[in-house]
Every structure is written in C-alpha cells, then in structure tokens.
PDB file of C-alpha atoms in Angstrom:
ATOM      1  CA  MET A   1     -43.968   7.424   1.236  1.00 50.00           C
ATOM      2  CA  ALA A   2     -41.991   6.052  -1.698  1.00 55.00           C
ATOM      3  CA  ALA A   3     -39.105   8.399  -0.962  1.00 56.00           C
ATOM      4  CA  SER A   4     -38.715   7.085   2.576  1.00 52.00           C
ATOM      5  CA  THR A   5     -38.512   3.465   1.448  1.00 53.00           C
ATOM      6  CA  LYS A   6     -35.908   4.172  -1.238  1.00 56.00           C
ATOM      7  CA  LYS A   7     -32.275   3.845  -0.320  1.00 59.00           C
ATOM      8  CA  ALA A   8     -30.240   6.960  -0.929  1.00 61.00           C
ATOM      9  CA  ALA A   9     -27.661   6.360  -3.640  1.00 69.00           C
ATOM     10  CA  LYS A  10     -24.219   6.686  -2.086  1.00 83.00           C
ATOM     11  CA  LYS A  11     -21.671   8.728  -3.963  1.00 92.00           C
ATOM     12  CA  THR A  12     -18.322   7.184  -4.698  1.00 96.00           C
ATOM     13  CA  LEU A  13     -14.950   8.725  -5.384  1.00 96.00           C
ATOM     14  CA  ARG A  14     -12.311   7.496  -7.813  1.00 97.00           C
ATOM     15  CA  ILE A  15      -8.910   8.228  -6.295  1.00 98.00           C
ATOM     16  CA  THR A  16      -5.809   7.966  -8.490  1.00 98.00           C
ATOM     17  CA  GLN A  17      -2.245   8.237  -7.218  1.00 98.00           C
ATOM     18  CA  VAL A  18      -0.269  10.635  -9.428  1.00 98.00           C
ATOM     19  CA  LYS A  19       2.913  11.151  -7.380  1.00 97.00           C
ATOM     20  CA  SER A  20       5.221   8.920  -5.390  1.00 96.00           C
ATOM     21  CA  SER A  21       5.239   8.858  -1.599  1.00 94.00           C
ATOM     22  CA  ILE A  22       9.057   8.658  -1.574  1.00 95.00           C
ATOM     23  CA  GLY A  23      10.482  11.613   0.354  1.00 96.00           C
ATOM     24  CA  HIS A  24       7.215  12.347   2.148  1.00 96.00           C
ATOM     25  CA  LYS A  25       6.299  11.636   5.749  1.00 96.00           C
ATOM     26  CA  SER A  26       5.690   8.016   6.685  1.00 96.00           C
ATOM     27  CA  ASP A  27       2.148   8.755   7.877  1.00 97.00           C
ATOM     28  CA  GLN A  28       1.290   9.970   4.375  1.00 97.00           C
ATOM     29  CA  GLU A  29       2.588   6.708   2.920  1.00 96.00           C
ATOM     30  CA  LYS A  30       0.453   4.790   5.427  1.00 97.00           C
ATOM     31  CA  THR A  31      -2.563   6.894   4.449  1.00 97.00           C
ATOM     32  CA  LEU A  32      -2.071   5.947   0.793  1.00 97.00           C
ATOM     33  CA  LYS A  33      -1.928   2.272   1.806  1.00 97.00           C
ATOM     34  CA  ALA A  34      -5.131   2.701   3.846  1.00 97.00           C
ATOM     35  CA  LEU A  35      -6.842   4.129   0.764  1.00 96.00           C
ATOM     36  CA  GLY A  36      -5.706   1.105  -1.248  1.00 96.00           C
ATOM     37  CA  LEU A  37      -3.007   2.896  -3.220  1.00 97.00           C
ATOM     38  CA  GLY A  38       0.747   2.453  -3.364  1.00 93.00           C
ATOM     39  CA  LYS A  39       1.857   2.762  -6.972  1.00 95.00           C
ATOM     40  CA  ILE A  40       1.628   5.682  -9.359  1.00 97.00           C
ATOM     41  CA  GLY A  41      -1.304   5.310 -11.737  1.00 97.00           C
ATOM     42  CA  ARG A  42      -3.272   2.965  -9.501  1.00 96.00           C
ATOM     43  CA  SER A  43      -6.930   3.897  -8.969  1.00 97.00           C
ATOM     44  CA  VAL A  44      -9.454   2.833  -6.360  1.00 97.00           C
ATOM     45  CA  GLU A  45     -13.094   3.631  -5.743  1.00 96.00           C
ATOM     46  CA  GLN A  46     -14.092   4.575  -2.204  1.00 96.00           C
ATOM     47  CA  VAL A  47     -17.407   5.579  -0.654  1.00 95.00           C
ATOM     48  CA  ASP A  48     -17.683   9.338  -0.171  1.00 95.00           C
ATOM     49  CA  ASN A  49     -17.706   9.913   3.590  1.00 95.00           C
ATOM     50  CA  ASP A  50     -15.933  12.113   6.120  1.00 96.00           C
ATOM     51  CA  CYS A  51     -13.270   9.524   6.950  1.00 96.00           C
ATOM     52  CA  VAL A  52     -12.214   9.054   3.326  1.00 96.00           C
ATOM     53  CA  ARG A  53     -12.349  12.816   2.712  1.00 96.00           C
ATOM     54  CA  GLY A  54      -9.975  13.337   5.646  1.00 97.00           C
ATOM     55  CA  MET A  55      -7.504  10.810   4.261  1.00 97.00           C
ATOM     56  CA  ILE A  56      -7.684  12.447   0.825  1.00 97.00           C
ATOM     57  CA  PHE A  57      -7.006  15.852   2.404  1.00 98.00           C
ATOM     58  CA  LYS A  58      -3.872  14.472   4.053  1.00 97.00           C
ATOM     59  CA  VAL A  59      -2.415  13.282   0.716  1.00 97.00           C
ATOM     60  CA  LYS A  60      -4.090  15.750  -1.657  1.00 97.00           C
ATOM     61  CA  HIS A  61      -0.726  16.619  -3.247  1.00 97.00           C
ATOM     62  CA  LEU A  62      -0.202  12.974  -4.243  1.00 97.00           C
ATOM     63  CA  VAL A  63      -3.638  12.052  -5.644  1.00 98.00           C
ATOM     64  CA  GLU A  64      -6.376  13.140  -8.046  1.00 98.00           C
ATOM     65  CA  VAL A  65     -10.037  12.689  -7.110  1.00 97.00           C
ATOM     66  CA  GLU A  66     -13.119  12.316  -9.332  1.00 96.00           C
ATOM     67  CA  GLU A  67     -16.706  12.092  -8.150  1.00 95.00           C
ATOM     68  CA  ILE A  68     -18.740   9.175  -9.503  1.00 92.00           C
ATOM     69  CA  SER A  69     -22.499   9.141  -9.153  1.00 80.00           C
TER      70      SER A  69
END
C-alpha cells in the first residue's frame, strides 16, 4: 500500500554541448535550441523521457549525456 502512494522518482539527464552546430543541418541546430543548448560547454538538466531521448539521438554527435538519479 505504501508503494502505491509513493511517487516514482523521475530520472533526469544532464546534457552538455561539446561541439558547435556550425556546418550541420539547420534542424539539428533547432533541436539543440529546443533542448536549451546553443553554446559549447553549456549544460542543462532534462527529464528522462522518450521525447528528450529522441532529441538527444538526433544530435548525439554534438552532446554528452549523463544520467542523474
């Protein structure tokens, strides 16, 4: 009964841009902006869900991802 009343802790991801979007497709640059990135070295924390995972997959060559509990 206690387990059903507890909220499941949502995982978060720390996404850090490590490469520039210059010279890449414009939709990849827009994806970085949608994630909250835009400059090299900038990091954001996003909730781990399918939508965010899809955006990360699209720009996986430009970012690094860490899982945060």
